[in-house]
Coordinates of C-alpha atoms in Angstrom, one line a residue:
M41 CA 50.2 -17.8 103.2
K42 CA 52.3 -16.2 105.9
N43 CA 53.1 -13.2 103.7
K44 CA 49.4 -12.8 102.8
L45 CA 48.5 -12.8 106.5
L46 CA 51.3 -10.3 107.3
A47 CA 50.0 -8.0 104.6
I48 CA 46.5 -8.1 106.0
L49 CA 47.7 -7.6 109.5
C50 CA 49.7 -4.6 108.4
L51 CA 46.7 -3.2 106.7
S52 CA 44.8 -3.8 109.9
F53 CA 47.2 -2.0 112.2
F54 CA 48.3 0.8 110.0
G55 CA 46.3 0.9 106.7
L56 CA 42.7 1.6 107.9
S57 CA 43.8 4.7 109.8
V58 CA 46.0 5.8 106.9
F59 CA 43.5 5.4 104.0
A60 CA 40.9 7.2 106.2
Q61 CA 42.9 10.3 105.6
N62 CA 42.2 10.0 101.9
L63 CA 38.4 10.1 102.4
S64 CA 36.4 13.2 102.1
N65 CA 34.6 15.0 104.9
D66 CA 31.4 13.0 104.0
Y67 CA 33.0 10.0 105.8
K68 CA 33.4 9.5 109.6
V69 CA 35.9 6.9 110.7
I70 CA 35.8 5.4 114.2
H71 CA 38.4 3.0 115.4
V72 CA 37.0 0.0 117.3
G73 CA 39.7 -2.6 117.8
K74 CA 37.6 -5.2 119.7
Q75 CA 36.7 -8.8 119.2
V76 CA 33.1 -9.5 118.3
K77 CA 32.5 -11.3 121.6
D78 CA 33.4 -8.1 123.5
I79 CA 31.0 -5.8 121.7
A80 CA 27.6 -5.0 123.3
Y81 CA 24.5 -4.8 121.0
E82 CA 21.6 -3.9 123.3
N83 CA 20.1 -1.8 120.5
P84 CA 20.7 -3.5 117.2
C85 CA 19.6 -0.5 115.2
A86 CA 21.5 2.2 117.1
S87 CA 24.6 2.1 115.0
P88 CA 26.2 0.2 112.0
L89 CA 28.4 -1.5 114.5
E90 CA 25.7 -2.8 116.8
N91 CA 23.6 -3.8 113.8
Y92 CA 26.4 -5.9 112.3
V93 CA 27.3 -7.6 115.6
A94 CA 23.6 -8.3 116.3
R95 CA 23.2 -9.9 112.9
M96 CA 26.2 -12.1 113.5
H97 CA 24.6 -13.4 116.7
L98 CA 21.5 -14.2 114.8
W99 CA 23.5 -16.1 112.2
I100 CA 25.2 -18.1 115.0
E101 CA 21.8 -19.0 116.5
G102 CA 20.3 -19.8 113.1
K103 CA 17.5 -17.3 113.5
Y104 CA 15.5 -15.4 111.0
D105 CA 17.1 -12.0 110.5
T106 CA 14.6 -9.2 111.4
I107 CA 17.0 -6.3 111.3
Y108 CA 17.8 -6.2 107.6
S109 CA 17.0 -3.4 105.3
E110 CA 13.8 -3.6 103.3
T111 CA 16.0 -3.3 100.2
V112 CA 17.6 -6.7 100.8
D113 CA 16.3 -10.0 99.3
E114 CA 14.2 -12.1 101.7
I115 CA 16.5 -15.1 101.0
A116 CA 19.3 -13.3 102.8
R117 CA 17.3 -13.2 106.0
Q118 CA 16.2 -16.8 106.1
S119 CA 16.9 -18.8 109.2
N120 CA 19.5 -21.5 108.9
Q121 CA 20.9 -24.2 111.0
P122 CA 22.9 -22.9 114.0
Y123 CA 26.6 -22.5 113.4
P124 CA 28.9 -25.4 114.5
Q125 CA 31.0 -24.6 117.6
K126 CA 34.3 -24.1 115.7
A127 CA 32.6 -21.6 113.4
V128 CA 31.0 -19.8 116.4
E129 CA 34.4 -19.4 118.1
R130 CA 36.0 -18.2 114.9
L131 CA 33.3 -15.6 114.3
L132 CA 33.3 -14.4 117.9
N133 CA 37.1 -14.1 118.1
S134 CA 37.3 -12.1 114.9
E135 CA 38.1 -8.5 115.4
I136 CA 36.2 -5.4 114.4
E137 CA 38.8 -2.8 113.2
Q138 CA 36.8 0.2 112.0
M139 CA 33.4 1.6 111.6
I140 CA 32.9 4.1 108.7
T141 CA 29.8 6.1 108.0
Y142 CA 29.0 7.9 104.8
K143 CA 26.8 11.0 104.8
D144 CA 25.3 9.7 108.0
S145 CA 23.3 7.3 105.8
I146 CA 25.6 4.3 105.0
G147 CA 27.6 2.2 107.4
L148 CA 30.6 0.0 106.7
V149 CA 32.1 -2.1 109.5
F150 CA 35.4 -3.8 108.8
R151 CA 36.0 -7.2 110.4
L152 CA 39.2 -9.2 110.4
D153 CA 39.4 -13.0 110.7
K154 CA 43.1 -13.7 111.3
N155 CA 42.5 -17.3 110.1
D156 CA 41.4 -16.0 106.7
P157 CA 44.1 -13.9 105.0
G158 CA 41.9 -13.2 102.0
G159 CA 40.8 -9.7 103.1
Y160 CA 38.3 -7.9 105.3
F161 CA 34.7 -8.9 105.9
V162 CA 32.6 -5.8 105.5
G163 CA 29.2 -5.5 107.1
T164 CA 27.1 -2.9 105.4
S165 CA 24.0 -1.1 106.8
R166 CA 21.7 1.8 105.9
W167 CA 20.0 4.5 107.9
E168 CA 16.4 3.6 107.0
N169 CA 13.3 5.1 108.6
G170 CA 15.2 6.2 111.7
K171 CA 17.1 2.9 112.2
W172 CA 20.4 1.3 111.1
L173 CA 19.4 -1.8 109.2
G174 CA 21.6 -4.4 107.6
S175 CA 22.2 -4.5 103.9
G176 CA 24.6 -7.4 103.6
E177 CA 28.2 -8.6 104.1
D178 CA 30.9 -8.3 101.6
V179 CA 34.7 -9.1 101.4
C180 CA 37.2 -6.4 100.6
Y181 CA 40.1 -8.1 98.8
K182 CA 42.0 -4.9 97.9
K183 CA 45.6 -4.8 99.0
S184 CA 46.8 -1.3 98.3
M185 CA 45.7 1.9 100.1
N186 CA 44.3 3.3 96.9
E187 CA 42.3 0.2 96.1
T188 CA 40.9 0.0 99.6
T189 CA 39.9 3.6 99.5
Q190 CA 38.3 3.1 96.1
Y191 CA 36.4 0.1 97.5
I192 CA 35.0 2.2 100.4
E193 CA 33.9 5.0 98.1
D194 CA 32.3 2.6 95.5
K195 CA 30.5 0.6 98.2
S196 CA 29.3 3.7 99.9
V197 CA 27.9 5.4 96.8
E198 CA 26.3 2.1 95.6
N199 CA 24.5 1.7 98.9
L200 CA 23.4 5.3 99.1
N201 CA 22.0 5.1 95.5
R202 CA 20.0 2.1 96.5
L203 CA 18.7 3.8 99.6
R204 CA 17.6 6.9 97.6
K205 CA 15.9 4.5 95.2
Y206 CA 14.1 2.9 98.1
Y207 CA 12.8 6.3 99.4
L208 CA 11.6 7.2 95.9
Q209 CA 9.7 4.0 95.7
K210 CA 8.2 4.6 99.1
I211 CA 6.3 7.6 97.7
V212 CA 2.9 6.2 96.8
S213 CA 0.2 8.2 95.0
T214 CA -2.9 9.1 97.1
D215 CA -4.9 10.0 93.9
T216 CA -6.5 6.6 93.8
L217 CA -9.5 7.9 91.8
A218 CA -7.2 8.5 88.8
F219 CA -6.2 4.9 88.8
I220 CA -9.8 3.7 89.2
N221 CA -10.9 6.0 86.3
Y222 CA -8.1 4.6 84.1
L223 CA -9.3 1.1 84.6
K224 CA -12.9 2.0 83.9
Q225 CA -11.9 3.7 80.6
H226 CA -9.1 1.4 79.4
G227 CA -9.4 -1.9 81.2
G228 CA -10.9 -5.0 79.5
N229 CA -11.5 -8.7 79.8
P230 CA -8.0 -10.4 79.9
K231 CA -8.9 -13.1 77.3
T232 CA -10.3 -10.5 74.9
Y233 CA -7.3 -8.3 75.6
L234 CA -4.7 -11.0 74.7
L235 CA -6.6 -12.1 71.6
E236 CA -6.5 -8.5 70.4
K237 CA -2.8 -8.3 71.0
L238 CA -2.3 -11.6 69.1
T239 CA -4.0 -10.0 66.2
T240 CA -1.6 -7.1 66.2
Y241 CA 1.7 -8.4 67.4
P242 CA 3.8 -11.2 65.8
L243 CA 4.9 -12.2 69.3
V244 CA 2.9 -11.8 72.6
I245 CA 4.8 -12.7 75.7
Y246 CA 2.8 -13.9 78.7
G247 CA 4.9 -13.4 81.8
E248 CA 3.8 -16.0 84.3
I249 CA 4.3 -17.1 87.9
H250 CA 5.1 -20.8 88.0
R251 CA 2.7 -23.4 89.4
R252 CA -0.1 -20.8 89.5
K253 CA -3.5 -22.4 89.0
P254 CA -5.5 -19.2 88.1
S255 CA -2.9 -18.3 85.5
W256 CA -3.0 -21.7 83.8
D257 CA -6.8 -21.8 84.0
F258 CA -6.8 -18.5 82.2
L259 CA -4.4 -19.7 79.5
K260 CA -6.5 -22.8 79.0
S261 CA -9.6 -20.7 78.5
L262 CA -7.6 -18.5 76.1
I263 CA -6.6 -21.3 73.8
R264 CA -10.1 -22.9 73.9
D265 CA -11.5 -19.7 72.4
P266 CA -12.3 -20.4 68.7
D267 CA -10.5 -17.2 67.7
F268 CA -7.2 -18.3 69.2
V269 CA -6.3 -20.9 66.6
K270 CA -7.1 -18.4 63.9
K271 CA -4.7 -15.8 65.4
C272 CA -1.9 -18.0 66.9
G273 CA -0.2 -20.9 65.4
T274 CA 2.8 -21.4 67.7
V275 CA 3.2 -21.4 71.5
F276 CA 6.8 -21.1 72.7
M277 CA 7.3 -22.6 76.2
E278 CA 10.0 -22.5 78.8
L279 CA 10.9 -26.1 78.4
P280 CA 14.1 -27.8 77.1
Y281 CA 14.6 -27.1 73.4
Y282 CA 15.9 -30.6 72.7
N283 CA 12.5 -31.9 73.4
Q284 CA 11.1 -30.6 70.1
P285 CA 10.8 -34.1 68.5
L286 CA 8.8 -35.3 71.6
F287 CA 6.4 -32.4 71.3
D288 CA 5.9 -32.9 67.6
K289 CA 5.3 -36.6 68.1
L290 CA 2.9 -36.0 71.0
L291 CA 0.8 -33.5 69.1
Q292 CA 0.6 -35.7 66.0
N293 CA -0.6 -38.8 67.8
D294 CA -4.3 -39.6 67.8
T295 CA -4.0 -40.9 71.4
L296 CA -2.9 -38.6 74.2
D297 CA 0.4 -40.0 75.7
A298 CA 0.7 -38.5 79.2
T299 CA 4.0 -40.3 79.8
T300 CA 5.6 -38.2 77.0
I301 CA 4.5 -35.0 78.8
F302 CA 5.9 -36.4 82.1
K303 CA 9.2 -37.1 80.3
I304 CA 9.3 -33.5 79.0
L305 CA 8.5 -31.9 82.4
G306 CA 11.0 -34.3 84.0
S307 CA 13.8 -32.9 81.8
E308 CA 13.2 -29.3 83.0
Q309 CA 16.0 -28.7 85.6
Q310 CA 17.7 -31.4 87.6
Y311 CA 14.7 -32.3 89.7
G312 CA 12.0 -32.0 87.1
W313 CA 9.2 -29.5 86.8
Q314 CA 6.1 -30.3 88.9
D315 CA 3.8 -27.7 87.4
K316 CA 0.4 -29.3 87.1
G317 CA -1.1 -26.3 85.3
E318 CA 1.5 -26.6 82.6
F319 CA 0.8 -30.3 82.2
E320 CA -2.9 -29.5 81.8
F321 CA -2.2 -26.7 79.3
I322 CA -0.1 -29.1 77.1
T323 CA -2.9 -31.7 77.3
E324 CA -5.4 -29.0 76.3
I325 CA -3.5 -28.1 73.2
W326 CA -3.4 -31.8 72.2
K327 CA -7.2 -31.9 72.6
I328 CA -7.8 -28.7 70.6
N329 CA -5.6 -30.1 67.8
Q330 CA -7.9 -33.1 67.5
H331 CA -10.8 -30.9 66.4
T332 CA -9.3 -28.3 64.2
D333 CA -7.4 -28.0 60.9
N334 CA -5.6 -24.9 62.4
K335 CA -3.1 -26.9 64.4
I336 CA -1.2 -25.3 67.2
R337 CA 2.5 -26.1 67.4
I338 CA 4.5 -26.1 70.7
V339 CA 8.1 -25.0 70.4
P340 CA 10.2 -25.5 73.6
V341 CA 13.0 -22.9 73.8
D342 CA 14.7 -23.2 77.2
F343 CA 18.3 -24.4 77.7
Q344 CA 18.6 -27.3 80.2
I345 CA 21.0 -30.1 80.6
N346 CA 20.1 -33.2 78.6
W347 CA 20.4 -35.7 81.4
D348 CA 19.7 -38.6 79.0
S349 CA 23.0 -37.8 77.2
I350 CA 25.0 -38.2 80.4
K351 CA 25.6 -41.9 81.2
T352 CA 28.6 -42.1 83.5
K353 CA 30.1 -40.0 86.3
R354 CA 33.4 -39.9 84.4
E355 CA 31.6 -37.8 81.7
N356 CA 30.3 -35.5 84.3
D357 CA 32.7 -33.8 86.5
Y358 CA 29.6 -31.7 86.6
W359 CA 30.7 -28.1 86.1
T360 CA 33.6 -29.1 83.8
F361 CA 31.0 -30.8 81.7
I362 CA 28.8 -27.7 81.7
E363 CA 31.7 -25.4 80.8
K364 CA 32.8 -27.7 78.0
N365 CA 29.4 -28.3 76.4
F366 CA 27.3 -25.2 77.1
T367 CA 28.3 -21.6 76.6
K368 CA 25.0 -19.8 76.3
D369 CA 22.7 -18.8 79.1
R370 CA 19.0 -19.6 79.2
D371 CA 17.7 -16.2 78.2
S372 CA 20.0 -15.8 75.1
T373 CA 19.0 -19.4 74.1
M374 CA 15.3 -18.6 74.3
A375 CA 15.6 -15.3 72.5
E376 CA 17.7 -16.7 69.6
I377 CA 15.5 -19.7 69.0
I378 CA 12.4 -17.6 69.0
Y379 CA 13.9 -14.9 66.7
S380 CA 15.1 -17.4 64.2
Y381 CA 11.7 -19.1 64.2
L382 CA 9.9 -15.9 63.6
K383 CA 12.1 -14.9 60.7
N384 CA 11.7 -18.3 59.0
K385 CA 8.2 -19.5 59.8
S386 CA 5.8 -20.1 57.0
D387 CA 2.7 -20.1 59.2
G388 CA 1.1 -16.6 58.8
R389 CA -0.4 -16.7 62.3
N390 CA 1.3 -14.9 65.2
C391 CA 2.9 -16.5 68.3
L392 CA 2.5 -16.7 72.0
F393 CA 5.5 -17.1 74.4
I394 CA 4.7 -18.3 77.9
V395 CA 7.6 -17.8 80.2
G396 CA 8.5 -16.9 83.8
Q397 CA 7.8 -13.2 84.5
E398 CA 11.5 -12.4 85.1
H399 CA 12.4 -13.7 81.6
A400 CA 9.6 -11.6 80.0
R401 CA 11.0 -8.3 81.0
K402 CA 11.8 -5.8 78.2
S403 CA 14.3 -4.0 80.4
S404 CA 17.3 -5.5 82.1
P405 CA 19.1 -2.9 84.4
N406 CA 21.6 -5.6 85.5
K407 CA 22.8 -9.0 84.3
P408 CA 21.7 -11.5 83.2
V409 CA 19.9 -9.8 80.3
K410 CA 16.5 -11.2 80.0
A411 CA 14.9 -12.9 77.0
G412 CA 12.3 -10.2 76.6
T413 CA 15.0 -7.6 76.5
L414 CA 17.1 -9.5 74.0
L415 CA 14.1 -10.1 71.7
K416 CA 13.2 -6.4 71.8
K417 CA 16.8 -5.6 70.7
L418 CA 16.9 -8.4 68.1
M419 CA 13.7 -7.2 66.5
G420 CA 14.7 -3.5 66.5
N421 CA 12.5 -1.1 64.7
N422 CA 11.1 -3.7 62.3
S423 CA 7.3 -3.1 62.4
Q424 CA 6.7 -6.6 61.3
M425 CA 8.6 -8.1 64.2
Q426 CA 7.4 -6.2 67.3
I427 CA 6.6 -7.8 70.6
F428 CA 4.1 -7.2 73.3
S429 CA 5.0 -8.3 76.8
T430 CA 2.7 -8.7 79.8
I431 CA 3.0 -9.1 83.5
S432 CA 0.5 -10.8 85.8
H433 CA -0.4 -9.2 89.2
A434 CA 1.5 -10.8 92.0
M435 CA 3.8 -9.8 94.9
I436 CA 7.3 -8.5 94.9
S437 CA 9.6 -11.5 94.3
D438 CA 13.3 -12.3 94.5
N439 CA 12.6 -15.5 92.5
A440 CA 12.5 -17.5 95.7
N441 CA 10.2 -15.6 98.2
W442 CA 7.4 -13.2 98.2
L443 CA 8.5 -9.9 99.9
G444 CA 5.4 -7.7 100.0
K445 CA 2.7 -6.0 97.9
V446 CA 3.7 -4.2 94.7
R447 CA 3.6 -0.4 95.1
Y448 CA 3.0 -0.9 98.8
G449 CA -0.5 -2.2 98.2
L450 CA -1.7 0.5 95.9
F451 CA -2.5 -1.8 93.0
D452 CA -4.3 -4.3 95.2
Y453 CA -6.4 -1.4 96.6
I454 CA -7.4 -0.2 93.2
F455 CA -8.4 -3.7 92.0
E456 CA -10.4 -4.1 95.2
K457 CA -12.2 -0.8 94.6
T458 CA -13.1 -1.9 91.1
G459 CA -14.6 -5.1 92.3
N460 CA -11.7 -7.5 92.1
V461 CA -12.9 -8.6 88.6
P462 CA -10.3 -9.9 86.1
I463 CA -9.0 -7.1 84.1
A464 CA -6.1 -6.3 81.7
F465 CA -4.8 -2.9 80.4
D466 CA -1.9 -1.3 78.6
L467 CA 0.9 0.2 80.7
G468 CA 2.4 2.5 78.0
N469 CA 1.7 6.2 78.8
S470 CA -0.7 5.2 81.6
I471 CA -0.9 6.2 85.3
F472 CA -0.1 2.5 86.2
G473 CA 2.8 2.5 83.8
K474 CA 4.4 5.6 85.2
E475 CA 4.6 4.0 88.7
P476 CA 8.2 3.0 89.7
F477 CA 8.8 -0.7 88.9
D478 CA 9.1 -2.8 92.1
A479 CA 7.8 -6.3 91.1
S480 CA 11.3 -7.7 90.9
Q481 CA 13.5 -7.5 94.0
N482 CA 16.5 -8.3 91.7
V483 CA 16.3 -5.0 89.9
R484 CA 14.0 -2.6 91.8
F485 CA 16.8 -0.7 93.5
E486 CA 19.2 -0.6 90.5
Q487 CA 19.9 2.8 89.2
G488 CA 18.8 1.9 85.7
C489 CA 15.4 0.6 87.0
G490 CA 12.6 2.7 85.5
N491 CA 8.8 2.4 85.6
Y492 CA 6.4 -0.4 84.9
E493 CA 5.9 0.7 81.3
D494 CA 9.7 0.3 80.7
F495 CA 9.5 -3.4 81.7
Y496 CA 6.2 -4.6 80.3
D497 CA 3.6 -3.4 77.8
G498 CA 0.5 -4.9 79.5
Y499 CA -0.8 -5.7 83.0
I500 CA -3.2 -8.6 83.8
F501 CA -5.1 -9.0 87.1
L502 CA -6.8 -12.4 87.5
C503 CA -7.9 -12.6 91.1
P504 CA -7.2 -11.2 94.6
L505 CA -4.0 -12.5 96.1
A506 CA -5.7 -13.4 99.3
E507 CA -7.7 -16.0 97.3
E508 CA -4.7 -17.3 95.5
P509 CA -4.4 -21.1 95.8
Y510 CA -1.2 -22.8 96.9
D511 CA 1.4 -24.0 94.4
Y512 CA -0.5 -26.2 91.8
E513 CA 1.9 -29.2 91.9
L514 CA 2.1 -32.3 89.7
K515 CA 2.5 -35.2 92.2
E516 CA 2.0 -37.7 89.4
L517 CA 5.5 -36.7 88.0
Y518 CA 7.2 -38.4 90.9
T519 CA 6.9 -42.1 90.1
D520 CA 9.2 -44.7 91.4
D521 CA 11.1 -44.7 88.2
F522 CA 11.5 -41.0 88.1
V523 CA 12.8 -40.9 91.7
E524 CA 15.5 -43.4 90.7
E525 CA 16.4 -41.0 87.8
L526 CA 16.6 -38.2 90.3
K527 CA 19.0 -40.2 92.4
R528 CA 21.1 -40.9 89.3
R529 CA 21.3 -37.2 88.5
A530 CA 22.3 -36.5 92.0
F531 CA 25.1 -39.0 91.8
L532 CA 26.3 -37.7 88.5
S533 CA 26.3 -34.1 89.7
N534 CA 27.7 -34.8 93.2
D535 CA 24.6 -33.2 94.6
R536 CA 23.7 -34.7 97.9
E537 CA 21.5 -31.9 99.1
A538 CA 18.0 -32.5 100.3
Y539 CA 15.2 -32.2 97.9
Y540 CA 11.8 -31.3 99.3
G541 CA 13.6 -31.4 102.6
I542 CA 14.5 -35.1 102.0
P543 CA 18.2 -36.3 101.7
V544 CA 18.9 -37.8 98.3
D545 CA 19.8 -41.2 99.9
S546 CA 16.3 -41.6 101.4
L547 CA 14.3 -40.0 98.6
T548 CA 11.1 -41.9 97.7
K549 CA 8.0 -41.2 95.8
E550 CA 5.9 -41.4 99.0
K551 CA 8.1 -39.0 100.9
I552 CA 8.0 -36.4 98.1
H553 CA 4.2 -36.7 98.0
E554 CA 4.0 -36.3 101.8
Q555 CA 6.1 -33.1 101.6
M556 CA 3.8 -31.7 98.9
D557 CA 0.8 -32.4 101.0
S558 CA 2.4 -30.9 104.0
G559 CA 3.3 -27.7 102.2
L560 CA -0.3 -27.4 101.1
Q561 CA -1.6 -27.9 104.6
Q562 CA 0.8 -25.6 106.3
S563 CA 0.0 -22.8 103.8
N564 CA -3.7 -23.0 104.7
N565 CA -4.1 -23.3 100.9
K566 CA -2.8 -19.8 100.3
K567 CA 0.3 -19.5 98.2
Y568 CA 1.1 -15.9 98.8
W569 CA 0.5 -15.8 102.5
M570 CA 2.9 -18.7 103.0
F571 CA 6.0 -16.6 102.3
Y572 CA 4.7 -13.2 103.2
K573 CA 6.5 -12.3 106.4
K574 CA 5.9 -8.6 106.6

């Protein structure tokens, strides 16, 4: 430990000034040599140094970070609990060694915590719209001069590429009439649109936003259409694949067994899946099957832990258990199950795959590679095995928060000007499809991120976002028995974190229901406005 610390201190006193000599003229290096507590930050956007120090003070106070780049996930800015006193002292007593700027656009600030010999903490920022705005904090573990120089160059280029991508996405078309005309010529009723695609394609992927009532209402109207059972024989769902026997038994019964559906939804992820629209959709398929010879089969394809198979804590040193028993990720599991099913099925009808929008993507600029991308690759150029993937209109998402309107509000404006009526249309070779893809914060600034037509084949607009109801949650899932099961799972996984803001030890059905009701009330019954901070 002492040797590691000595190495870091040597790098601190001598290394940063030495490796700076190896950097090109695109870099400017400024020695700081001050503790965080001694650095003023009156204008948090005046320099990378002031921005980084100001952000650290926000972290200490547990405040929402308002001086972050627009390219950063909303979750990185969230307010937290204020730092404990020891952590505050440690942070304030750490020392800022150097500030480096690259092409006057990217800032790297190196901070040394002498109690942590692992390396430098590096605060990054970008010159964005006339301000230095934070883009994160990293750790530089490199030990040699060459490795540290390479780290600086890689980090600088990566940040500059993302910044350039950001500015390209900021360019929004003003020729709104061309978009309006495209919808008038090529747009159609969403239900008719999907039924037509189910006639043509062996697999249609419906990318959905979870717990979204208008989306599930639309899907229920789709499967009720008499033509649906003629065109589609199988619905793949993002639920644990080991529940296939439960689904088969459910759909073969003459009496609807809601408890079986609760059991299936309760097995999706550790804390269950409280999607009321999905519950209603499964129920609707059961009802349809009662009155038709063209039965619909549900095939669950998701990978999730089978909690029923875990009986004792000894079996579940949690992550060891996962590593030992499961080697595939969720997307590859879904893709392989569906591909195998399509190759071997005897039903001549086509299939519908309902899955979260991120999983439905046909392009994956970064990892993990999504199910839609894998399915596209597996099916290759086989004309009998082509897929058609759709995206539903929503906001930019990082899979946890809503970050703003797609295409800076352009699409919302076009839908409003055409009457805000439900509409669906192809993205391929269209004016909409040629727009830079920005619906997913996880990939929108990646260098491999292309346009909307690269990620999805079709676009569906159901209703104005301002009229979107709050999360459509299944309170009935949380019975006294299921809450006890949640506590058992928490014990097995050593997970004592709060759920719905409730510590595991005091978790009850009533408290969960109260939190659900509170969320609905606080949102003013508007899902998208609840998280929309910009």
